[in-house]
mmCIF file of C-alpha atoms in Angstrom:
data_model
loop_
_atom_site.group_PDB
_atom_site.id
_atom_site.type_symbol
_atom_site.label_atom_id
_atom_site.label_comp_id
_atom_site.label_asym_id
_atom_site.label_seq_id
_atom_site.Cartn_x
_atom_site.Cartn_y
_atom_site.Cartn_z
ATOM 1 C CA UNK A 964 -31.596 -35.936 203.667
ATOM 2 C CA UNK A 965 -28.347 -34.594 205.010
ATOM 3 C CA UNK A 966 -27.027 -31.401 203.490
ATOM 4 C CA UNK A 967 -24.615 -28.550 203.878
ATOM 5 C CA UNK A 968 -26.097 -25.207 204.862
ATOM 6 C CA UNK A 969 -24.918 -21.693 205.566
ATOM 7 C CA UNK A 970 -25.917 -19.546 208.513
ATOM 8 C CA UNK A 971 -25.983 -16.122 206.831
ATOM 9 C CA UNK A 972 -26.892 -15.261 203.264
ATOM 10 C CA UNK A 973 -25.124 -11.854 203.242
ATOM 11 C CA UNK A 974 -22.106 -10.356 204.996
ATOM 12 C CA UNK A 975 -21.070 -6.722 204.604
ATOM 13 C CA UNK A 976 -17.662 -5.539 205.816
ATOM 14 C CA UNK A 977 -15.347 -2.569 205.463
ATOM 15 C CA UNK A 978 -12.085 -2.849 203.571
ATOM 16 C CA UNK A 979 -9.333 -3.913 205.934
ATOM 17 C CA UNK A 980 -11.647 -5.700 208.357
ATOM 18 C CA UNK A 981 -11.460 -9.419 208.976
ATOM 19 C CA UNK A 982 -14.365 -11.485 207.623
ATOM 20 C CA UNK A 983 -15.762 -14.700 209.008
ATOM 21 C CA UNK A 984 -18.106 -16.832 206.934
ATOM 22 C CA UNK A 985 -19.783 -19.778 208.628
ATOM 23 C CA UNK A 986 -21.088 -23.105 207.449
ATOM 24 C CA UNK A 987 -22.929 -25.941 209.160
ATOM 25 C CA UNK A 988 -22.901 -29.474 207.866
ATOM 26 C CA UNK A 989 -25.003 -32.404 208.976
ATOM 27 C CA UNK A 990 -23.350 -35.453 207.407
ATOM 28 C CA UNK A 991 -21.084 -36.805 210.126
ATOM 29 C CA UNK A 992 -19.470 -39.120 207.564
ATOM 30 C CA UNK A 993 -18.076 -36.194 205.545
ATOM 31 C CA UNK A 994 -14.306 -36.122 205.734
ATOM 32 C CA UNK A 995 -13.279 -33.462 203.249
ATOM 33 C CA UNK A 996 -14.359 -29.832 203.063
ATOM 34 C CA UNK A 997 -13.675 -27.043 200.622
ATOM 35 C CA UNK A 998 -14.361 -23.337 200.407
ATOM 36 C CA UNK A 999 -15.035 -21.904 196.973
ATOM 37 C CA UNK A 1000 -15.309 -18.293 195.807
ATOM 38 C CA UNK A 1001 -17.616 -17.408 192.945
ATOM 39 C CA UNK A 1002 -17.479 -14.060 191.207
ATOM 40 C CA UNK A 1003 -20.285 -12.849 188.993
ATOM 41 C CA UNK A 1004 -20.409 -14.665 185.668
ATOM 42 C CA UNK A 1005 -17.700 -17.142 186.602
ATOM 43 C CA UNK A 1006 -17.456 -20.667 187.903
ATOM 44 C CA UNK A 1007 -16.575 -21.438 191.527
ATOM 45 C CA UNK A 1008 -12.879 -21.072 192.268
ATOM 46 C CA UNK A 1009 -11.034 -23.108 194.904
ATOM 47 C CA UNK A 1010 -9.866 -21.167 197.966
ATOM 48 C CA UNK A 1011 -8.800 -23.672 200.596
ATOM 49 C CA UNK A 1012 -9.606 -27.170 201.767
ATOM 50 C CA UNK A 1013 -9.355 -29.188 204.971
ATOM 51 C CA UNK A 1014 -9.627 -32.851 205.874
ATOM 52 C CA UNK A 1015 -11.404 -34.187 208.907
ATOM 53 C CA UNK A 1016 -8.153 -35.147 210.639
ATOM 54 C CA UNK A 1017 -7.335 -31.443 210.988
ATOM 55 C CA UNK A 1018 -9.091 -28.586 212.776
ATOM 56 C CA UNK A 1019 -7.293 -25.644 211.219
ATOM 57 C CA UNK A 1020 -5.561 -24.853 207.986
ATOM 58 C CA UNK A 1021 -4.078 -21.585 206.815
ATOM 59 C CA UNK A 1022 -3.496 -20.145 203.397
ATOM 60 C CA UNK A 1023 -2.655 -16.726 202.117
ATOM 61 C CA UNK A 1024 -4.936 -14.353 204.076
ATOM 62 C CA UNK A 1025 -7.432 -17.194 204.602
ATOM 63 C CA UNK A 1026 -7.916 -19.680 207.407
ATOM 64 C CA UNK A 1027 -10.384 -22.538 207.567
ATOM 65 C CA UNK A 1028 -11.505 -23.895 210.915
ATOM 66 C CA UNK A 1029 -13.268 -27.201 211.349
ATOM 67 C CA UNK A 1030 -15.182 -28.148 214.496
ATOM 68 C CA UNK A 1031 -16.317 -31.732 214.095
ATOM 69 C CA UNK A 1032 -18.013 -31.776 217.487
ATOM 70 C CA UNK A 1033 -20.664 -29.301 216.361
ATOM 71 C CA UNK A 1034 -20.270 -29.954 212.640
ATOM 72 C CA UNK A 1035 -19.213 -26.409 211.880
ATOM 73 C CA UNK A 1036 -16.867 -24.962 209.303
ATOM 74 C CA UNK A 1037 -15.707 -21.376 208.984
ATOM 75 C CA UNK A 1038 -13.655 -19.307 206.572
ATOM 76 C CA UNK A 1039 -11.702 -16.370 207.926
ATOM 77 C CA UNK A 1040 -10.401 -13.734 205.525
ATOM 78 C CA UNK A 1041 -7.836 -11.332 206.943
ATOM 79 C CA UNK A 1042 -7.655 -7.705 205.823
ATOM 80 C CA UNK A 1043 -10.609 -8.067 203.482
ATOM 81 C CA UNK A 1044 -10.215 -6.294 200.145
ATOM 82 C CA UNK A 1045 -12.782 -5.113 197.577
ATOM 83 C CA UNK A 1046 -11.595 -7.956 195.326
ATOM 84 C CA UNK A 1047 -12.833 -10.415 197.923
ATOM 85 C CA UNK A 1048 -16.421 -9.427 197.150
ATOM 86 C CA UNK A 1049 -18.091 -12.585 195.852
ATOM 87 C CA UNK A 1050 -20.320 -15.474 196.866
ATOM 88 C CA UNK A 1051 -18.593 -18.023 199.066
ATOM 89 C CA UNK A 1052 -19.637 -21.659 199.189
ATOM 90 C CA UNK A 1053 -18.630 -24.420 201.494
ATOM 91 C CA UNK A 1054 -18.751 -27.952 200.130
ATOM 92 C CA UNK A 1055 -18.387 -31.378 201.674
ATOM 93 C CA UNK A 1056 -17.638 -34.819 200.417
ATOM 94 C CA UNK A 1057 -17.087 -38.346 201.607
ATOM 95 C CA UNK A 1058 -14.266 -40.396 200.139
ATOM 96 C CA UNK A 1059 -15.200 -43.656 198.528
ATOM 97 C CA UNK A 1060 -13.642 -46.102 196.114
ATOM 98 C CA UNK A 1061 -15.262 -44.690 193.017
ATOM 99 C CA UNK A 1062 -14.430 -41.073 193.638
ATOM 100 C CA UNK A 1063 -16.129 -38.275 195.440
ATOM 101 C CA UNK A 1064 -18.693 -35.655 194.594
ATOM 102 C CA UNK A 1065 -18.797 -32.307 196.333
ATOM 103 C CA UNK A 1066 -22.109 -31.266 197.840
ATOM 104 C CA UNK A 1067 -22.489 -27.505 198.144
ATOM 105 C CA UNK A 1068 -24.221 -25.212 200.567
ATOM 106 C CA UNK A 1069 -26.314 -22.323 199.241
ATOM 107 C CA UNK A 1070 -23.641 -19.645 199.588
ATOM 108 C CA UNK A 1071 -22.926 -16.415 201.453
ATOM 109 C CA UNK A 1072 -22.534 -13.130 199.635
ATOM 110 C CA UNK A 1073 -19.590 -11.102 200.907
ATOM 111 C CA UNK A 1074 -19.755 -7.395 200.139
ATOM 112 C CA UNK A 1075 -16.658 -5.290 200.841
ATOM 113 C CA UNK A 1076 -16.938 -1.523 200.858
ATOM 114 C CA UNK A 1077 -13.961 0.805 200.661
ATOM 115 C CA UNK B 899 -3.690 -26.038 180.786
ATOM 116 C CA UNK B 900 -6.738 -24.085 179.643
ATOM 117 C CA UNK B 901 -8.850 -25.477 182.458
ATOM 118 C CA UNK B 902 -12.298 -26.978 182.088
ATOM 119 C CA UNK B 903 -13.866 -25.755 178.849
ATOM 120 C CA UNK B 904 -17.599 -25.537 178.407
ATOM 121 C CA UNK B 905 -19.632 -24.620 175.354
ATOM 122 C CA UNK B 906 -21.687 -22.747 174.559
ATOM 123 C CA UNK B 907 -21.344 -19.968 177.172
ATOM 124 C CA UNK B 908 -24.915 -18.871 176.543
ATOM 125 C CA UNK B 909 -27.856 -20.717 175.039
ATOM 126 C CA UNK B 910 -31.344 -19.419 174.412
ATOM 127 C CA UNK B 911 -33.856 -21.914 173.129
ATOM 128 C CA UNK B 912 -37.570 -22.384 172.800
ATOM 129 C CA UNK B 913 -39.521 -24.730 175.008
ATOM 130 C CA UNK B 914 -39.617 -28.220 173.536
ATOM 131 C CA UNK B 915 -36.302 -27.959 171.734
ATOM 132 C CA UNK B 916 -33.332 -30.215 172.394
ATOM 133 C CA UNK B 917 -30.346 -28.644 174.124
ATOM 134 C CA UNK B 918 -26.833 -30.091 174.268
ATOM 135 C CA UNK B 919 -24.189 -28.712 176.606
ATOM 136 C CA UNK B 920 -20.561 -29.706 176.137
ATOM 137 C CA UNK B 921 -17.591 -30.057 178.425
ATOM 138 C CA UNK B 922 -13.900 -30.746 178.011
ATOM 139 C CA UNK B 923 -12.296 -31.635 181.358
ATOM 140 C CA UNK B 924 -8.724 -30.902 182.349
ATOM 141 C CA UNK B 925 -6.351 -33.376 180.746
ATOM 142 C CA UNK B 926 -5.432 -36.166 183.161
ATOM 143 C CA UNK B 927 -8.446 -35.747 185.396
ATOM 144 C CA UNK B 928 -10.498 -38.888 185.845
ATOM 145 C CA UNK B 929 -13.641 -37.541 187.514
ATOM 146 C CA UNK B 930 -16.179 -35.264 185.853
ATOM 147 C CA UNK B 931 -19.182 -33.573 187.424
ATOM 148 C CA UNK B 932 -22.220 -31.732 186.079
ATOM 149 C CA UNK B 933 -23.842 -29.163 188.377
ATOM 150 C CA UNK B 934 -26.834 -26.881 187.936
ATOM 151 C CA UNK B 935 -27.011 -23.494 189.670
ATOM 152 C CA UNK B 936 -30.166 -21.480 190.352
ATOM 153 C CA UNK B 937 -30.932 -18.762 192.858
ATOM 154 C CA UNK B 938 -33.516 -20.909 194.588
ATOM 155 C CA UNK B 939 -31.642 -24.188 194.819
ATOM 156 C CA UNK B 940 -27.991 -23.154 194.672
ATOM 157 C CA UNK B 941 -25.450 -25.573 193.206
ATOM 158 C CA UNK B 942 -26.986 -28.994 192.670
ATOM 159 C CA UNK B 943 -25.022 -32.047 191.635
ATOM 160 C CA UNK B 944 -26.686 -33.666 188.634
ATOM 161 C CA UNK B 945 -24.341 -36.522 187.789
ATOM 162 C CA UNK B 946 -20.729 -37.508 188.073
ATOM 163 C CA UNK B 947 -18.457 -39.817 186.142
ATOM 164 C CA UNK B 948 -15.331 -41.638 187.217
ATOM 165 C CA UNK B 949 -13.085 -43.004 184.472
ATOM 166 C CA UNK B 950 -15.856 -42.225 181.957
ATOM 167 C CA UNK B 951 -18.399 -44.356 183.859
ATOM 168 C CA UNK B 952 -21.474 -42.723 185.422
ATOM 169 C CA UNK B 953 -21.252 -43.286 189.182
ATOM 170 C CA UNK B 954 -24.212 -41.385 190.553
ATOM 171 C CA UNK B 955 -27.010 -39.862 188.482
ATOM 172 C CA UNK B 956 -29.494 -39.503 191.318
ATOM 173 C CA UNK B 957 -29.413 -35.743 190.912
ATOM 174 C CA UNK B 958 -30.679 -35.826 187.336
ATOM 175 C CA UNK B 959 -34.097 -34.208 187.675
ATOM 176 C CA UNK B 960 -36.053 -36.135 185.049
ATOM 177 C CA UNK B 961 -35.784 -38.527 182.156
ATOM 178 C CA UNK B 962 -35.549 -35.460 179.932
ATOM 179 C CA UNK B 963 -31.976 -35.096 181.160
ATOM 180 C CA UNK B 964 -29.193 -37.387 179.971
ATOM 181 C CA UNK B 965 -25.411 -37.245 180.158
ATOM 182 C CA UNK B 966 -22.680 -39.104 178.348
ATOM 183 C CA UNK B 967 -18.927 -39.339 178.529
ATOM 184 C CA UNK B 968 -17.727 -41.199 175.442
ATOM 185 C CA UNK B 969 -14.060 -40.622 176.255
ATOM 186 C CA UNK B 970 -11.819 -39.034 178.866
ATOM 187 C CA UNK B 971 -11.785 -35.656 177.152
ATOM 188 C CA UNK B 972 -15.433 -34.996 176.385
ATOM 189 C CA UNK B 973 -18.836 -35.050 178.033
ATOM 190 C CA UNK B 974 -22.320 -33.867 177.070
ATOM 191 C CA UNK B 975 -25.435 -33.006 179.015
ATOM 192 C CA UNK B 976 -28.593 -33.169 176.950
ATOM 193 C CA UNK B 977 -32.081 -31.915 177.751
ATOM 194 C CA UNK B 978 -34.883 -33.152 175.505
ATOM 195 C CA UNK B 979 -37.422 -31.635 175.455
ATOM 196 C CA UNK B 980 -36.380 -28.464 177.275
ATOM 197 C CA UNK B 981 -38.758 -26.562 179.561
ATOM 198 C CA UNK B 982 -38.626 -23.021 181.004
ATOM 199 C CA UNK B 983 -37.876 -24.404 184.480
ATOM 200 C CA UNK B 984 -34.630 -25.830 183.117
ATOM 201 C CA UNK B 985 -33.296 -22.274 182.824
ATOM 202 C CA UNK B 986 -30.155 -22.121 184.954
ATOM 203 C CA UNK B 987 -26.374 -22.009 184.765
ATOM 204 C CA UNK B 988 -24.899 -25.446 184.156
ATOM 205 C CA UNK B 989 -21.362 -26.094 185.339
ATOM 206 C CA UNK B 990 -18.997 -28.862 184.480
ATOM 207 C CA UNK B 991 -16.111 -29.659 186.842
ATOM 208 C CA UNK B 992 -13.292 -32.176 186.849
ATOM 209 C CA UNK B 993 -10.888 -33.555 189.415
ATOM 210 C CA UNK B 994 -8.026 -35.987 189.805
ATOM 211 C CA UNK B 995 -8.920 -38.121 192.714
ATOM 212 C CA UNK B 996 -5.381 -39.198 193.359
ATOM 213 C CA UNK B 997 -4.437 -35.685 194.411
ATOM 214 C CA UNK B 998 -7.473 -35.070 196.591
ATOM 215 C CA UNK B 999 -10.998 -34.163 195.739
ATOM 216 C CA UNK B 1000 -10.707 -30.521 194.756
ATOM 217 C CA UNK B 1001 -12.852 -29.963 191.689
ATOM 218 C CA UNK B 1002 -11.999 -27.394 189.017
ATOM 219 C CA UNK B 1003 -14.967 -25.676 187.444
ATOM 220 C CA UNK B 1004 -15.594 -24.393 183.965
ATOM 221 C CA UNK B 1005 -17.117 -20.990 183.273
ATOM 222 C CA UNK B 1006 -20.585 -22.469 182.925
ATOM 223 C CA UNK B 1007 -23.329 -22.404 180.309
ATOM 224 C CA UNK B 1008 -26.192 -20.035 180.952
ATOM 225 C CA UNK B 1009 -29.321 -21.694 179.573
ATOM 226 C CA UNK B 1010 -32.524 -19.769 178.984
ATOM 227 C CA UNK B 1011 -35.600 -21.653 177.820
ATOM 228 C CA UNK B 1012 -38.408 -19.397 176.618
#
């Protein structure tokens, strides 16, 4: 079946560097995408979302890029900090009348060293 | 708001015993999701409810798993009988579809079946 997947399981960066986490999705009908951050022992926490009618959205230190042509999603974190160390998940969903359910990729571990 | 509340946080049980996980969604949210997280399979959607009605339970692994939502403020996930392979972290999440499809997660229940 169709699923969301991540290219890299682990990303190691130095404090202050910019980080880029990638995600590939295969369901062309998906129209809503989210990035979540999960710290050890906690539930996933919302970072930023984007709808399929956009190709870029910016938040505080984070930017999500969506390339529908190649079904690719990325999360850019500027000036990465040790507190950004976590597992990052992308998730996709398709709107329908009854509500939507997010389908998650397997996650990328971001490790930030100072 | 206290967010999504799950109980217990940790559960250790013997194989064959019944396990009940509980969830209180955020007040006003009308969609509720149960996910299971393991290292091997990542975050898997088990079932989701919209307005207390189960919409999609195709992710429920076996008949041993059942979920109920008797009212808008409470849901249970039951495993009977439990098996060691059910060991995982179980997350409950809720969302308000009218504001988009961002889901808010609880802290999870870590289940260990020995």
